[in-house]
Tab-separated table of C-alpha atoms and ligand atoms in Angstrom:
chain	number	residue	atom	x	y	z
B	1	MET	CA	247.079	123.570	92.179
B	2	THR	CA	245.445	122.734	88.885
B	3	GLU	CA	247.153	119.965	86.977
B	4	LYS	CA	248.104	120.840	83.411
B	5	LEU	CA	245.610	118.274	82.039
B	6	PHE	CA	242.805	120.605	83.071
B	7	THR	CA	244.274	123.779	81.592
B	8	PRO	CA	243.662	125.311	78.135
B	9	LEU	CA	245.844	124.806	75.085
B	10	LYS	CA	245.875	126.311	71.611
B	11	VAL	CA	245.895	123.379	69.178
B	12	GLY	CA	246.594	124.892	65.781
B	13	ALA	CA	243.611	127.195	65.290
B	14	ILE	CA	241.573	125.414	67.961
B	15	GLU	CA	241.338	126.853	71.493
B	16	ALA	CA	240.884	123.787	73.654
B	17	LYS	CA	239.661	124.596	77.166
B	18	ASN	CA	241.455	121.551	78.585
B	19	ARG	CA	243.806	118.777	77.383
B	20	ILE	CA	241.149	116.064	77.463
B	21	VAL	CA	239.991	114.863	74.059
B	22	MET	CA	237.043	112.682	73.155
B	23	ALA	CA	238.503	110.034	70.841
B	24	PRO	CA	236.638	108.927	67.701
B	25	LEU	CA	234.092	106.199	68.496
B	26	THR	CA	232.093	104.287	65.879
B	27	ARG	CA	228.495	103.995	67.134
B	28	ASN	CA	226.526	102.994	63.986
B	29	ARG	CA	223.457	105.145	64.567
B	30	ALA	CA	223.394	107.295	61.416
B	31	ASP	CA	220.878	106.717	58.607
B	32	ASN	CA	222.256	103.713	56.741
B	33	ASP	CA	220.899	104.866	53.374
B	34	THR	CA	221.771	108.578	53.478
B	35	GLY	CA	224.691	108.656	55.942
B	36	GLU	CA	223.031	111.522	57.826
B	37	VAL	CA	223.345	112.030	61.561
B	38	ASN	CA	220.175	112.859	63.498
B	39	ASP	CA	218.771	114.398	66.701
B	40	MET	CA	220.336	111.683	68.813
B	41	HIS	CA	223.794	112.718	67.588
B	42	VAL	CA	223.045	116.370	68.362
B	43	GLU	CA	222.273	115.382	71.949
B	44	TYR	CA	225.172	112.886	72.263
B	45	TYR	CA	227.848	115.336	71.133
B	46	ARG	CA	226.311	118.288	73.015
B	47	GLN	CA	226.499	116.233	76.207
B	48	ARG	CA	230.230	115.722	75.625
B	49	ALA	CA	231.117	119.386	74.952
B	50	GLY	CA	233.136	119.515	78.199
B	51	ALA	CA	236.030	117.872	76.354
B	52	GLY	CA	238.783	120.211	75.155
B	53	ILE	CA	238.196	118.792	71.673
B	54	ILE	CA	235.639	116.252	70.460
B	55	ILE	CA	236.730	114.067	67.543
B	56	THR	CA	233.631	112.658	65.856
B	57	GLU	CA	233.106	109.027	65.059
B	58	ALA	CA	234.867	108.014	61.843
B	59	THR	CA	232.956	109.551	58.925
B	60	GLN	CA	233.242	108.416	55.309
B	61	ILE	CA	234.542	110.876	52.714
B	62	SER	CA	232.724	109.112	49.861
B	63	PRO	CA	230.212	106.281	49.366
B	64	GLU	CA	233.129	103.978	48.512
B	65	GLY	CA	234.798	104.859	51.833
B	66	LYS	CA	232.060	103.163	53.867
B	67	GLY	CA	232.706	99.853	55.607
B	68	TYR	CA	230.155	99.374	58.362
B	69	LEU	CA	226.408	99.654	58.748
B	70	ALA	CA	224.951	103.070	59.640
B	71	THR	CA	228.152	105.101	59.810
B	72	PRO	CA	227.830	108.786	58.861
B	73	GLY	CA	229.233	110.542	55.793
B	74	ILE	CA	230.528	114.056	55.038
B	75	HIS	CA	230.228	114.140	51.245
B	76	SER	CA	226.601	115.152	50.502
B	77	ASP	CA	224.753	118.437	51.155
B	78	ALA	CA	222.185	116.645	53.306
B	79	GLN	CA	224.973	115.202	55.471
B	80	VAL	CA	226.460	118.682	55.874
B	81	ASP	CA	223.075	120.084	56.971
B	82	ALA	CA	222.684	117.280	59.490
B	83	TRP	CA	226.207	117.764	60.923
B	84	LYS	CA	225.599	121.544	61.147
B	85	LYS	CA	223.064	120.888	63.898
B	86	VAL	CA	225.719	118.935	65.797
B	87	THR	CA	228.448	121.574	65.455
B	88	ASP	CA	226.006	124.350	66.441
B	89	ALA	CA	224.956	122.433	69.551
B	90	VAL	CA	228.555	121.725	70.603
B	91	HIS	CA	229.583	125.340	70.060
B	92	GLU	CA	226.576	126.608	71.991
B	93	ALA	CA	227.647	124.378	74.877
B	94	GLY	CA	231.170	125.829	74.747
B	95	GLY	CA	232.917	122.917	73.024
B	96	LYS	CA	235.082	122.309	69.962
B	97	ILE	CA	234.550	119.519	67.448
B	98	VAL	CA	236.538	118.116	64.539
B	99	VAL	CA	235.316	115.468	62.113
B	100	GLN	CA	237.363	112.339	61.461
B	101	LEU	CA	237.731	111.758	57.700
B	102	TRP	CA	237.571	108.046	56.902
B	103	HIS	CA	238.027	105.794	53.923
B	104	VAL	CA	237.925	102.163	55.017
B	105	GLY	CA	239.633	100.723	51.922
B	106	ARG	CA	239.418	96.922	52.066
B	107	ILE	CA	237.566	96.792	55.422
B	108	SER	CA	234.142	96.715	53.815
B	109	HIS	CA	231.507	94.473	52.347
B	110	VAL	CA	229.814	94.496	48.952
B	111	SER	CA	226.445	95.108	50.663
B	112	LEU	CA	227.768	98.461	51.975
B	113	GLN	CA	229.270	99.619	48.671
B	114	PRO	CA	227.572	101.627	45.884
B	115	ASP	CA	225.921	99.205	43.427
B	116	GLY	CA	227.305	96.275	45.402
B	117	GLN	CA	230.764	96.882	43.972
B	118	GLN	CA	233.942	95.370	45.399
B	119	PRO	CA	235.697	97.406	48.111
B	120	VAL	CA	238.931	99.064	46.960
B	121	ALA	CA	242.425	98.635	48.408
B	122	PRO	CA	246.089	99.161	47.529
B	123	SER	CA	246.255	95.491	46.500
B	124	ALA	CA	243.694	92.730	46.004
B	125	ILE	CA	244.381	91.123	49.380
B	126	ARG	CA	241.480	90.350	51.691
B	127	ALA	CA	241.933	91.002	55.416
B	128	ASP	CA	240.928	88.108	57.632
B	129	VAL	CA	238.524	90.207	59.710
B	130	LYS	CA	234.811	90.898	59.998
B	131	THR	CA	232.690	93.954	59.522
B	132	PHE	CA	229.184	94.788	60.699
B	133	THR	CA	226.484	94.629	58.016
B	134	GLU	CA	222.701	94.291	57.840
B	135	ASN	CA	223.258	90.600	58.601
B	136	GLY	CA	225.417	91.131	61.675
B	137	PHE	CA	229.145	90.402	61.692
B	138	GLU	CA	230.342	89.121	58.308
B	139	PRO	CA	233.820	88.572	56.828
B	140	VAL	CA	234.970	91.554	54.753
B	141	SER	CA	234.680	91.127	50.962
B	142	GLU	CA	237.554	90.447	48.569
B	143	PRO	CA	238.832	93.900	47.500
B	144	ARG	CA	240.132	95.020	44.116
B	145	ALA	CA	243.351	97.007	43.714
B	146	LEU	CA	242.837	100.702	42.960
B	147	GLU	CA	244.085	101.664	39.493
B	148	LEU	CA	246.873	104.229	39.428
B	149	SER	CA	244.517	106.512	37.494
B	150	GLU	CA	241.947	106.409	40.333
B	151	LEU	CA	244.245	107.739	43.072
B	152	PRO	CA	243.835	111.442	42.187
B	153	ARG	CA	240.084	110.941	42.600
B	154	VAL	CA	240.591	109.423	46.075
B	155	VAL	CA	242.776	112.398	47.048
B	156	ALA	CA	240.130	114.779	45.653
B	157	ASP	CA	237.478	113.030	47.767
B	158	TYR	CA	239.455	113.912	50.910
B	159	ALA	CA	239.712	117.557	49.792
B	160	HIS	CA	235.995	117.640	48.996
B	161	ALA	CA	235.119	116.180	52.406
B	162	THR	CA	237.308	118.863	54.012
B	163	GLU	CA	235.378	121.588	52.209
B	164	MET	CA	232.135	119.970	53.327
B	165	ALA	CA	233.433	119.872	56.927
B	166	ARG	CA	234.104	123.620	56.798
B	167	LYS	CA	230.577	124.211	55.537
B	168	ALA	CA	229.207	122.055	58.345
B	169	GLY	CA	230.857	124.328	60.914
B	170	PHE	CA	233.504	121.970	62.245
B	171	ASP	CA	236.560	123.419	64.004
B	172	GLY	CA	238.837	121.183	61.963
B	173	VAL	CA	239.274	117.752	60.430
B	174	GLU	CA	241.249	114.707	61.513
B	175	VAL	CA	242.614	112.512	58.731
B	176	HIS	CA	242.213	108.877	59.767
B	177	GLY	CA	245.546	107.316	58.894
B	178	ALA	CA	245.267	104.523	61.468
B	179	ASN	CA	243.794	101.143	62.350
B	180	GLY	CA	244.174	99.251	59.098
B	181	TYR	CA	241.950	101.457	56.947
B	182	LEU	CA	242.828	102.781	53.472
B	183	LEU	CA	245.749	105.103	54.270
B	184	ASP	CA	247.269	102.632	56.748
B	185	GLN	CA	246.814	99.871	54.134
B	186	PHE	CA	248.973	101.883	51.752
B	187	LEU	CA	251.603	102.561	54.437
B	188	LYS	CA	252.136	98.961	55.486
B	189	THR	CA	253.828	96.153	53.598
B	190	GLY	CA	251.324	93.390	54.451
B	191	SER	CA	248.505	95.097	52.516
B	192	ASN	CA	250.472	97.025	49.886
B	193	LYS	CA	252.122	94.905	47.174
B	194	ARG	CA	251.884	97.573	44.466
B	195	GLU	CA	254.634	97.851	41.903
B	196	ASP	CA	253.916	101.443	40.892
B	197	ALA	CA	254.827	104.766	42.563
B	198	TYR	CA	252.521	103.933	45.522
B	199	GLY	CA	254.094	100.636	46.616
B	200	GLY	CA	257.466	99.144	47.487
B	201	SER	CA	259.760	101.732	49.084
B	202	ILE	CA	258.700	103.645	52.204
B	203	GLU	CA	258.547	106.844	50.140
B	204	ASN	CA	256.133	105.146	47.751
B	205	ARG	CA	253.942	103.603	50.465
B	206	ALA	CA	253.667	106.978	52.218
B	207	ARG	CA	252.862	108.827	48.981
B	208	LEU	CA	249.075	108.589	49.175
B	209	LEU	CA	248.932	109.759	52.815
B	210	LEU	CA	251.202	112.707	52.052
B	211	GLU	CA	249.198	113.642	48.953
B	212	VAL	CA	246.023	113.506	51.019
B	213	LEU	CA	247.561	115.770	53.680
B	214	LYS	CA	248.693	118.213	51.007
B	215	ALA	CA	245.206	118.328	49.490
B	216	VAL	CA	243.444	118.616	52.838
B	217	THR	CA	245.740	121.359	54.150
B	218	GLU	CA	245.268	123.227	50.856
B	219	ALA	CA	241.491	122.880	51.160
B	220	TRP	CA	241.704	124.420	54.645
B	221	ASP	CA	245.115	124.938	56.285
B	222	GLY	CA	247.430	122.939	58.555
B	223	ASP	CA	246.108	124.741	61.634
B	224	HIS	CA	242.745	123.033	61.159
B	225	VAL	CA	244.027	119.543	60.344
B	226	GLY	CA	245.041	116.683	62.638
B	227	LEU	CA	246.211	113.194	61.760
B	228	ARG	CA	245.696	109.875	63.514
B	229	LEU	CA	248.274	107.108	63.161
B	230	SER	CA	248.686	103.668	64.738
B	231	PRO	CA	252.243	102.631	63.836
B	232	PHE	CA	252.386	99.460	65.919
B	233	SER	CA	248.756	98.336	66.016
B	234	PRO	CA	247.644	95.090	64.329
B	235	ALA	CA	244.086	96.471	64.042
B	236	ASN	CA	242.080	95.101	61.125
B	237	GLY	CA	244.681	92.526	60.137
B	238	ILE	CA	247.375	95.057	59.256
B	239	GLU	CA	251.113	94.275	59.274
B	240	ASP	CA	254.316	96.048	58.415
B	241	ALA	CA	257.763	94.509	57.985
B	242	ASN	CA	259.478	97.448	59.718
B	243	PRO	CA	257.026	99.898	61.276
B	244	GLN	CA	259.686	101.933	63.089
B	245	GLU	CA	261.441	102.681	59.819
B	246	THR	CA	258.154	103.373	58.032
B	247	PHE	CA	256.924	105.811	60.668
B	248	ASP	CA	260.293	107.490	61.244
B	249	TYR	CA	259.951	108.595	57.634
B	250	VAL	CA	256.231	109.426	57.808
B	251	VAL	CA	256.501	111.569	60.943
B	252	GLU	CA	259.515	113.433	59.579
B	253	GLU	CA	257.492	114.291	56.454
B	254	LEU	CA	254.498	115.474	58.485
B	255	ASN	CA	256.410	118.485	59.700
B	256	LYS	CA	256.003	120.031	56.232
B	257	PHE	CA	252.261	120.485	56.721
B	258	GLY	CA	252.138	122.472	59.990
B	259	LEU	CA	249.420	120.185	61.349
B	260	ALA	CA	247.344	121.139	64.390
B	261	TYR	CA	248.179	117.826	66.067
B	262	LEU	CA	249.353	114.239	65.696
B	263	HIS	CA	247.060	111.701	67.367
B	264	MET	CA	248.850	108.463	68.213
B	265	VAL	CA	247.271	105.141	69.029
B	266	GLU	CA	249.956	103.857	71.383
B	267	GLY	CA	250.231	100.081	71.007
B	268	ALA	CA	247.379	97.814	69.897
B	269	THR	CA	244.150	99.780	69.305
B	270	GLY	CA	241.900	99.316	72.343
B	271	GLY	CA	244.375	96.754	73.689
B	272	SER	CA	247.900	96.360	75.030
B	273	ARG	CA	250.204	99.362	75.219
B	274	GLU	CA	253.264	97.076	75.072
B	275	LEU	CA	255.569	97.545	72.114
B	276	ALA	CA	257.895	94.975	70.596
B	277	GLU	CA	261.636	95.310	70.896
B	278	GLY	CA	263.056	98.093	68.741
B	279	GLN	CA	259.751	99.988	68.648
B	280	SER	CA	259.612	103.461	70.156
B	281	LEU	CA	256.833	106.003	70.226
B	282	THR	CA	259.070	108.444	72.073
B	283	ALA	CA	261.361	108.550	69.057
B	284	LEU	CA	258.380	109.428	66.840
B	285	ARG	CA	257.026	111.969	69.297
B	286	GLU	CA	260.419	113.684	69.396
B	287	LYS	CA	260.551	113.912	65.608
B	288	PHE	CA	257.181	115.633	65.404
B	289	ASP	CA	257.277	119.433	65.714
B	290	GLY	CA	253.647	120.023	66.706
B	291	VAL	CA	251.124	119.102	69.396
B	292	TYR	CA	251.140	115.411	70.340
B	293	MET	CA	247.884	113.724	71.344
B	294	ALA	CA	248.301	110.409	73.154
B	295	ASN	CA	245.643	107.700	73.067
B	296	ASN	CA	245.024	104.145	74.217
B	297	GLY	CA	244.099	102.911	77.648
B	298	TYR	CA	244.826	106.078	79.637
B	299	ASP	CA	243.331	106.510	83.074
B	300	ARG	CA	243.262	109.664	85.187
B	301	ALA	CA	246.643	109.173	86.850
B	302	MET	CA	248.398	108.279	83.596
B	303	ALA	CA	246.853	111.235	81.798
B	304	ILE	CA	247.824	113.720	84.504
B	305	GLU	CA	251.366	112.386	84.659
B	306	THR	CA	251.764	112.255	80.861
B	307	VAL	CA	250.703	115.857	80.326
B	308	GLU	CA	252.539	117.100	83.425
B	309	SER	CA	255.820	115.558	82.242
B	310	GLY	CA	255.399	116.906	78.715
B	311	ALA	CA	255.327	113.400	77.201
B	312	ALA	CA	252.082	114.552	75.499
B	313	GLU	CA	250.156	117.786	75.271
B	314	LEU	CA	246.727	116.158	74.930
B	315	VAL	CA	245.238	112.810	75.978
B	316	ALA	CA	242.338	111.250	74.060
B	317	PHE	CA	239.876	108.976	75.874
B	318	GLY	CA	237.687	106.572	73.895
B	319	ARG	CA	235.607	104.038	75.797
B	320	PRO	CA	235.333	106.149	79.001
B	321	TYR	CA	233.553	108.784	76.889
B	322	ILE	CA	230.807	106.344	75.920
B	323	ALA	CA	229.504	106.076	79.481
B	324	ASN	CA	230.654	109.439	80.887
B	325	PRO	CA	229.362	112.445	78.959
B	326	ASP	CA	230.993	114.718	81.556
B	327	LEU	CA	234.290	112.810	81.637
B	328	ALA	CA	236.452	115.964	81.775
B	329	LYS	CA	234.623	117.150	84.885
B	330	ARG	CA	234.758	113.706	86.500
B	331	LEU	CA	238.501	113.530	85.929
B	332	GLU	CA	239.005	117.000	87.343
B	333	LYS	CA	236.951	116.196	90.460
B	334	ASN	CA	238.390	112.692	90.682
B	335	ALA	CA	234.805	111.396	90.700
B	336	PRO	CA	233.901	107.763	89.952
B	337	LEU	CA	233.221	106.741	86.343
B	338	ASN	CA	230.154	104.989	84.918
B	339	GLU	CA	230.702	101.611	83.268
B	340	GLY	CA	229.643	101.281	79.623
B	341	ASP	CA	227.295	98.586	78.371
B	342	HIS	CA	228.971	96.726	75.465
B	343	LYS	CA	225.641	95.573	74.041
B	344	THR	CA	224.771	99.150	73.049
B	345	TYR	CA	228.183	100.217	71.698
B	346	TYR	CA	227.373	99.507	68.043
B	347	GLY	CA	223.950	100.373	66.647
B	348	GLY	CA	220.599	100.928	68.328
B	349	GLY	CA	218.882	104.053	69.608
B	350	ARG	CA	219.194	106.386	72.568
B	351	GLU	CA	219.769	103.587	75.044
B	352	GLY	CA	223.485	103.427	75.809
B	353	PHE	CA	224.020	106.523	73.652
B	354	THR	CA	222.464	109.634	75.214
B	355	ASP	CA	221.187	108.259	78.531
B	356	TYR	CA	224.346	107.930	80.643
B	357	PRO	CA	224.065	110.101	83.763
B	358	PHE	CA	225.956	113.281	84.572
B	359	LEU	CA	227.472	113.749	88.018
B	360	GLU	CA	224.719	116.096	89.229
B	361	GLU	CA	222.030	113.585	88.322
B	362	GLU	CA	223.814	110.887	90.274
B	363	ASN	CA	224.127	113.107	93.322
B	364	ALA	CA	220.579	114.475	93.118
L	1	PHB	C1	235.246	99.944	64.490
L	1	PHB	O1	234.161	100.192	63.995
L	1	PHB	O2	235.442	98.919	65.135
L	1	PHB	C2	236.363	100.886	64.314
L	1	PHB	C3	236.190	101.998	63.537
L	1	PHB	C4	237.236	102.889	63.366
L	1	PHB	C5	238.445	102.637	63.981
L	1	PHB	C6	238.632	101.524	64.767
L	1	PHB	C7	237.576	100.641	64.937
L	1	PHB	O3	239.469	103.459	63.804
């Protein structure tokens, strides 16, 4: 019998041919000046079209949303033209692809910002973490707090990026609400000390995310929009006084938007799946009305069991997709997986990007 993991599922408007998702992976190979992807990306994503859904690497919605060297954007016409080649290639190969919409907030460096300006954040609190710049790993810069009057512009940037994503031929967009970037910075108490309508109470801290979802679903529709959250992850120096309470509210509110899916980083991003006492992802999953995509440290057996039991409808794989372009097929055949080379994860050329072997090549 075929396990459910390998069977199709309608995810909002997206017909996924299986329940295996390629998670967003930052690879720092776009043009650093223009934010355009190139022929290498066309090949890289085409190779991975066996996934039910590909989620692109995090992609900035505006110049201000950039926080690392050589990440792509989805705000200029040239970027749209470049992405169009990627979406065409994935579609031709029978795949589906959504773009992850990213604003890094305070996780940035003046050298990556327009005119060397300060990165923006809910509050002027620097995170004690590093980012990757022209000079290698450097501490992030001191941010400035966004003015209340600037927030409608930030929301409009998400809507604009969504329109650009449609033009580029994507099957949908994923709003990046996770991992200590802008929207997560607003949600969580450690980074949001605002005293206006966007800080303090849970309703206020969630306001920007919910306004972004409203704008993005109006620019397209809920059926083409996913959301990624990481309620309990400390990624990028983020902290919340009571994440269960915060996310109980957030997830409840999500049901108003008819989203295609909710993508959960379960535990610490790229790390432990353990939760602290009083924290429950099951409670959040049960509150959400739509398709639930699980992520973080899944292997074949866990993924099969999780989808079979109904604990999730989709499972997203990150690092295994770096070294296994045909991961979905390997999982289905229970074939061995290639190991990735960490030295080529971030930045560089084709090596460690488009040259990992497919099963047939290995067996030839
Ligand atoms: C990273 O570049 O390390 C990175 C980017 C986006 C994420 C998480 C990590 O969501």
